[in-house]
PDB file of C-alpha atoms in Angstrom:
ATOM      1  CA  MET A1402      48.679  12.888  62.946  1.00  0.00           C
ATOM      2  CA  SER A1403      46.631   9.584  62.865  1.00  0.00           C
ATOM      3  CA  THR A1404      42.750   9.667  61.895  1.00  0.00           C
ATOM      4  CA  ALA A1405      42.217   6.441  64.306  1.00  0.00           C
ATOM      5  CA  LYS A1406      43.650   8.865  67.434  1.00  0.00           C
ATOM      6  CA  VAL A1407      42.383  12.385  66.640  1.00  0.00           C
ATOM      7  CA  ARG A1408      39.864  13.575  64.382  1.00  0.00           C
ATOM      8  CA  GLN A1409      39.136  17.079  63.502  1.00  0.00           C
ATOM      9  CA  GLY A1410      35.899  18.610  62.372  1.00  0.00           C
ATOM     10  CA  SER A1411      33.907  21.748  63.440  1.00  0.00           C
ATOM     11  CA  LEU A1412      37.197  23.189  64.092  1.00  0.00           C
ATOM     12  CA  GLN A1413      37.562  21.160  67.258  1.00  0.00           C
ATOM     13  CA  ILE A1414      39.978  18.150  68.072  1.00  0.00           C
ATOM     14  CA  VAL A1415      38.109  14.854  69.208  1.00  0.00           C
ATOM     15  CA  ASP A1416      39.797  12.662  71.366  1.00  0.00           C
ATOM     16  CA  GLN A1417      38.089   9.113  70.232  1.00  0.00           C
ATOM     17  CA  LYS A1418      39.869   7.333  72.767  1.00  0.00           C
ATOM     18  CA  LYS A1419      38.559   9.707  75.234  1.00  0.00           C
ATOM     19  CA  ILE A1420      35.111   9.296  73.684  1.00  0.00           C
ATOM     20  CA  ILE A1421      34.955   5.647  73.808  1.00  0.00           C
ATOM     21  CA  SER A1422      36.152   5.112  77.125  1.00  0.00           C
ATOM     22  CA  ARG A1423      33.689   7.638  78.715  1.00  0.00           C
ATOM     23  CA  GLY A1424      31.231   7.582  76.334  1.00  0.00           C
ATOM     24  CA  SER A1425      28.216   6.942  78.927  1.00  0.00           C
ATOM     25  CA  LEU A1426      29.581   9.516  81.299  1.00  0.00           C
ATOM     26  CA  TYR A1427      29.101  12.140  78.396  1.00  0.00           C
ATOM     27  CA  VAL A1428      25.719  11.068  77.755  1.00  0.00           C
ATOM     28  CA  ALA A1429      24.658  11.141  81.698  1.00  0.00           C
ATOM     29  CA  GLN A1430      26.337  14.802  81.838  1.00  0.00           C
ATOM     30  CA  ALA A1431      23.829  15.655  78.853  1.00  0.00           C
ATOM     31  CA  ARG A1432      20.770  14.111  80.483  1.00  0.00           C
ATOM     32  CA  LEU A1433      22.014  15.683  84.011  1.00  0.00           C
ATOM     33  CA  THR A1434      22.176  19.077  82.146  1.00  0.00           C
ATOM     34  CA  ALA A1435      18.811  18.584  80.402  1.00  0.00           C
ATOM     35  CA  MET A1436      17.223  17.790  83.676  1.00  0.00           C
ATOM     36  CA  MET A1437      18.619  21.072  85.469  1.00  0.00           C
ATOM     37  CA  LYS A1438      15.742  22.769  83.054  1.00  0.00           C
ATOM     38  CA  TRP A1439      13.339  21.621  85.150  1.00  0.00           C
ATOM     39  CA  VAL A1440      15.216  20.880  88.655  1.00  0.00           C
ATOM     40  CA  TRP A1441      12.696  23.004  90.653  1.00  0.00           C
ATOM     41  CA  MET A1442      10.039  20.716  89.523  1.00  0.00           C
ATOM     42  CA  ILE A1443      12.084  17.707  90.070  1.00  0.00           C
ATOM     43  CA  LEU A1444      12.368  18.888  93.461  1.00  0.00           C
ATOM     44  CA  ALA A1445       9.067  20.200  94.289  1.00  0.00           C
ATOM     45  CA  ILE A1446       7.818  16.618  93.035  1.00  0.00           C
ATOM     46  CA  ALA A1447      10.309  15.047  95.230  1.00  0.00           C
ATOM     47  CA  VAL A1448       9.127  17.006  98.494  1.00  0.00           C
ATOM     48  CA  ALA A1449       5.391  17.110  97.478  1.00  0.00           C
ATOM     49  CA  ASN A1450       5.156  13.230  96.706  1.00  0.00           C
ATOM     50  CA  PRO A1451       6.022  11.953 100.203  1.00  0.00           C
ATOM     51  CA  VAL A1452       4.110  14.832 102.006  1.00  0.00           C
ATOM     52  CA  LEU A1453       0.772  14.440 100.481  1.00  0.00           C
ATOM     53  CA  TYR A1454       0.828  10.534  99.969  1.00  0.00           C
ATOM     54  CA  LEU A1455       2.230  10.403 103.795  1.00  0.00           C
ATOM     55  CA  LEU A1456      -0.535  12.810 104.966  1.00  0.00           C
ATOM     56  CA  SER A1457      -3.284  10.869 103.226  1.00  0.00           C
ATOM     57  CA  ILE A1458      -2.498   7.720 103.210  1.00  0.00           C
ATOM     58  CA  GLY A1459      -0.342   7.080 105.934  1.00  0.00           C
ATOM     59  CA  VAL A1460      -1.811   9.531 108.665  1.00  0.00           C
ATOM     60  CA  GLY A1461      -5.398  10.178 107.355  1.00  0.00           C
ATOM     61  CA  VAL A1462      -5.688   6.056 106.675  1.00  0.00           C
ATOM     62  CA  GLY A1463      -3.715   5.249 109.182  1.00  0.00           C
ATOM     63  CA  ALA A1464      -5.853   7.036 111.635  1.00  0.00           C
ATOM     64  CA  PHE A1465      -8.797   4.603 111.074  1.00  0.00           C
ATOM     65  CA  ILE A1466      -6.631   1.595 111.088  1.00  0.00           C
ATOM     66  CA  ASP A1467      -4.396   2.485 114.077  1.00  0.00           C
ATOM     67  CA  LYS A1468      -7.448   3.106 115.954  1.00  0.00           C
ATOM     68  CA  SER A1469      -9.176  -0.356 115.308  1.00  0.00           C
ATOM     69  CA  ALA A1470      -5.944  -1.801 116.020  1.00  0.00           C
ATOM     70  CA  GLY A1471      -4.994  -0.378 119.274  1.00  0.00           C
ATOM     71  CA  PRO A1472      -2.298   2.021 120.119  1.00  0.00           C
ATOM     72  CA  ALA A1473       0.288  -0.448 119.493  1.00  0.00           C
ATOM     73  CA  GLY A1474      -0.872  -0.893 116.104  1.00  0.00           C
ATOM     74  CA  ILE A1475      -0.961  -4.295 114.007  1.00  0.00           C
ATOM     75  CA  ASP A1476       1.384  -6.534 115.363  1.00  0.00           C
ATOM     76  CA  GLY A1477       3.311  -3.553 117.424  1.00  0.00           C
ATOM     77  CA  VAL A1478       3.648  -1.724 114.136  1.00  0.00           C
ATOM     78  CA  LYS A1479       1.864   1.612 113.140  1.00  0.00           C
ATOM     79  CA  TYR A1480       0.234   1.847 109.749  1.00  0.00           C
ATOM     80  CA  LEU A1481       2.413   4.791 108.971  1.00  0.00           C
ATOM     81  CA  THR A1482       5.286   2.848 109.751  1.00  0.00           C
ATOM     82  CA  PHE A1483       4.321  -0.229 107.681  1.00  0.00           C
ATOM     83  CA  LEU A1484       3.329   1.783 104.655  1.00  0.00           C
ATOM     84  CA  ALA A1485       6.338   4.085 104.418  1.00  0.00           C
ATOM     85  CA  PRO A1486       8.764   1.909 102.848  1.00  0.00           C
ATOM     86  CA  ALA A1487       6.480   0.766 100.436  1.00  0.00           C
ATOM     87  CA  LEU A1488       5.856   4.425  99.173  1.00  0.00           C
ATOM     88  CA  LEU A1489       9.601   5.140  99.450  1.00  0.00           C
ATOM     89  CA  ALA A1490       9.890   1.914  96.717  1.00  0.00           C
ATOM     90  CA  THR A1491       7.354   3.253  95.087  1.00  0.00           C
ATOM     91  CA  ALA A1492       8.702   6.915  94.418  1.00  0.00           C
ATOM     92  CA  ALA A1493      12.139   5.250  93.345  1.00  0.00           C
ATOM     93  CA  ILE A1494      10.663   3.102  90.809  1.00  0.00           C
ATOM     94  CA  GLN A1495       8.386   6.214  89.566  1.00  0.00           C
ATOM     95  CA  GLY A1496      11.435   8.589  89.470  1.00  0.00           C
ATOM     96  CA  ALA A1497      13.362   5.713  87.411  1.00  0.00           C
ATOM     97  CA  ILE A1498      10.710   5.055  84.922  1.00  0.00           C
ATOM     98  CA  ASP A1499      10.397   8.923  84.220  1.00  0.00           C
ATOM     99  CA  GLU A1500      14.227   9.224  83.924  1.00  0.00           C
ATOM    100  CA  SER A1501      14.276   6.327  81.521  1.00  0.00           C
ATOM    101  CA  VAL A1502      11.151   6.134  79.499  1.00  0.00           C
ATOM    102  CA  PHE A1503      10.817   9.830  78.253  1.00  0.00           C
ATOM    103  CA  PRO A1504      14.384  10.304  77.480  1.00  0.00           C
ATOM    104  CA  THR A1505      14.100   7.211  75.578  1.00  0.00           C
ATOM    105  CA  LEU A1506      10.963   8.555  73.617  1.00  0.00           C
ATOM    106  CA  GLU A1507      12.814  11.859  73.176  1.00  0.00           C
ATOM    107  CA  GLY A1508      16.029  10.291  71.496  1.00  0.00           C
ATOM    108  CA  PHE A1509      14.237   8.351  69.300  1.00  0.00           C
ATOM    109  CA  ASN A1510      11.038   9.929  68.493  1.00  0.00           C
ATOM    110  CA  TRP A1511      10.865  13.423  69.318  1.00  0.00           C
ATOM    111  CA  TRP A1512      14.407  14.974  69.375  1.00  0.00           C
ATOM    112  CA  LYS A1513      15.989  12.211  67.612  1.00  0.00           C
ATOM    113  CA  ASN A1514      19.148  12.681  70.112  1.00  0.00           C
ATOM    114  CA  PHE A1515      20.252   9.461  69.968  1.00  0.00           C
ATOM    115  CA  PHE A1516      20.858   8.991  66.450  1.00  0.00           C
ATOM    116  CA  GLY A1517      23.320  11.984  66.177  1.00  0.00           C
ATOM    117  CA  MET A1518      25.017  10.410  69.424  1.00  0.00           C
ATOM    118  CA  ASN A1519      25.313   7.198  67.606  1.00  0.00           C
ATOM    119  CA  ALA A1520      26.839   8.971  64.585  1.00  0.00           C
ATOM    120  CA  THR A1521      29.792   9.803  67.100  1.00  0.00           C
ATOM    121  CA  PRO A1522      32.326   7.027  68.753  1.00  0.00           C
ATOM    122  CA  ILE A1523      29.647   6.301  71.497  1.00  0.00           C
ATOM    123  CA  SER A1524      28.011   3.100  71.158  1.00  0.00           C
ATOM    124  CA  GLY A1525      24.384   2.083  71.900  1.00  0.00           C
ATOM    125  CA  ASN A1526      25.348   0.461  74.899  1.00  0.00           C
ATOM    126  CA  GLN A1527      26.919   3.914  76.042  1.00  0.00           C
ATOM    127  CA  ILE A1528      24.054   5.626  75.317  1.00  0.00           C
ATOM    128  CA  ALA A1529      21.928   3.237  77.345  1.00  0.00           C
ATOM    129  CA  ALA A1530      24.416   3.122  80.206  1.00  0.00           C
ATOM    130  CA  GLY A1531      24.215   6.911  80.043  1.00  0.00           C
ATOM    131  CA  VAL A1532      20.628   7.260  80.430  1.00  0.00           C
ATOM    132  CA  PHE A1533      20.741   5.040  83.365  1.00  0.00           C
ATOM    133  CA  LEU A1534      23.478   6.689  85.366  1.00  0.00           C
ATOM    134  CA  ALA A1535      21.267   9.769  85.115  1.00  0.00           C
ATOM    135  CA  SER A1536      18.114   8.183  86.063  1.00  0.00           C
ATOM    136  CA  LEU A1537      20.112   7.034  88.854  1.00  0.00           C
ATOM    137  CA  VAL A1538      21.387  10.199  89.875  1.00  0.00           C
ATOM    138  CA  ARG A1539      17.869  11.429  90.135  1.00  0.00           C
ATOM    139  CA  VAL A1540      16.259   8.313  91.771  1.00  0.00           C
ATOM    140  CA  VAL A1541      19.211   8.580  94.686  1.00  0.00           C
ATOM    141  CA  GLY A1542      18.126  12.082  95.037  1.00  0.00           C
ATOM    142  CA  THR A1543      14.644  11.258  95.156  1.00  0.00           C
ATOM    143  CA  VAL A1544      14.845   8.710  97.636  1.00  0.00           C
ATOM    144  CA  VAL A1545      17.126  10.754 100.043  1.00  0.00           C
ATOM    145  CA  ILE A1546      14.289  13.509 100.288  1.00  0.00           C
ATOM    146  CA  TYR A1547      11.638  11.203 100.681  1.00  0.00           C
ATOM    147  CA  TRP A1548      13.614   9.512 103.542  1.00  0.00           C
ATOM    148  CA  PHE A1549      14.117  12.689 105.165  1.00  0.00           C
ATOM    149  CA  VAL A1550      10.341  13.558 104.817  1.00  0.00           C
ATOM    150  CA  MET A1551       9.671  10.164 106.321  1.00  0.00           C
ATOM    151  CA  LEU A1552      12.014  10.405 109.360  1.00  0.00           C
ATOM    152  CA  ALA A1553      10.145  14.061 109.853  1.00  0.00           C
ATOM    153  CA  PHE A1554       6.532  12.428 109.743  1.00  0.00           C
ATOM    154  CA  GLY A1555       8.194   9.809 112.444  1.00  0.00           C
ATOM    155  CA  ALA A1556       7.873   6.959 109.979  1.00  0.00           C
ATOM    156  CA  LEU A1557      11.256   5.406 110.728  1.00  0.00           C
ATOM    157  CA  GLU A1558      10.990   3.713 114.164  1.00  0.00           C
ATOM    158  CA  SER A1559      14.305   1.250 113.577  1.00  0.00           C
ATOM    159  CA  SER A1560      17.822   2.089 113.862  1.00  0.00           C
ATOM    160  CA  LYS A1561      18.443   0.361 110.545  1.00  0.00           C
ATOM    161  CA  ALA A1562      15.970   2.345 108.771  1.00  0.00           C
ATOM    162  CA  TRP A1563      18.791   4.152 106.760  1.00  0.00           C
ATOM    163  CA  LEU A1564      18.870   0.955 104.967  1.00  0.00           C
ATOM    164  CA  ALA A1565      15.429   1.313 103.557  1.00  0.00           C
ATOM    165  CA  ILE A1566      17.459   4.222 100.925  1.00  0.00           C
ATOM    166  CA  PRO A1567      19.759   1.565  99.098  1.00  0.00           C
ATOM    167  CA  THR A1568      17.211  -0.969  99.101  1.00  0.00           C
ATOM    168  CA  ALA A1569      14.434   1.709  97.194  1.00  0.00           C
ATOM    169  CA  VAL A1570      17.490   2.586  94.972  1.00  0.00           C
ATOM    170  CA  MET A1571      17.985  -0.798  93.822  1.00  0.00           C
ATOM    171  CA  ALA A1572      14.393  -1.212  93.234  1.00  0.00           C
ATOM    172  CA  GLY A1573      14.574   1.866  91.179  1.00  0.00           C
TER     173      GLY A1573
END
């Protein structure tokens, strides 16, 4: 048995080639597993954020702006329709920041997870890619929920409004 191929420790056989080729997926899996501890909070924020913002700014402030601009809005676009995509992109950016900054601080300062990961065959690039992939999963979930709330508020008037989803994900 070659040590380059298989390594034994802690009563477990580790396939280094598999770890080297899929290291970022393992890091993402670890991050997503950690996220499951507060999944209800993530879902509550993903729903409450658009509802509160669209109610207060989109509907509340929008009523004043639409009233002064007329029933057609400004250049035929209602304020809520104008504002909603920006709020969608903002939610994506905020979710991406939350899921990349805090895990980085956790990995280097608080729990020092990244030092343990780096002691394995997982490289620093794979750790960074894994954190990015986990962040991407959260951003996609947040954006899709936000988009459906926008749909419920009537903020999406175009048949191509679904294109806001990949655009916001790329922004995040």
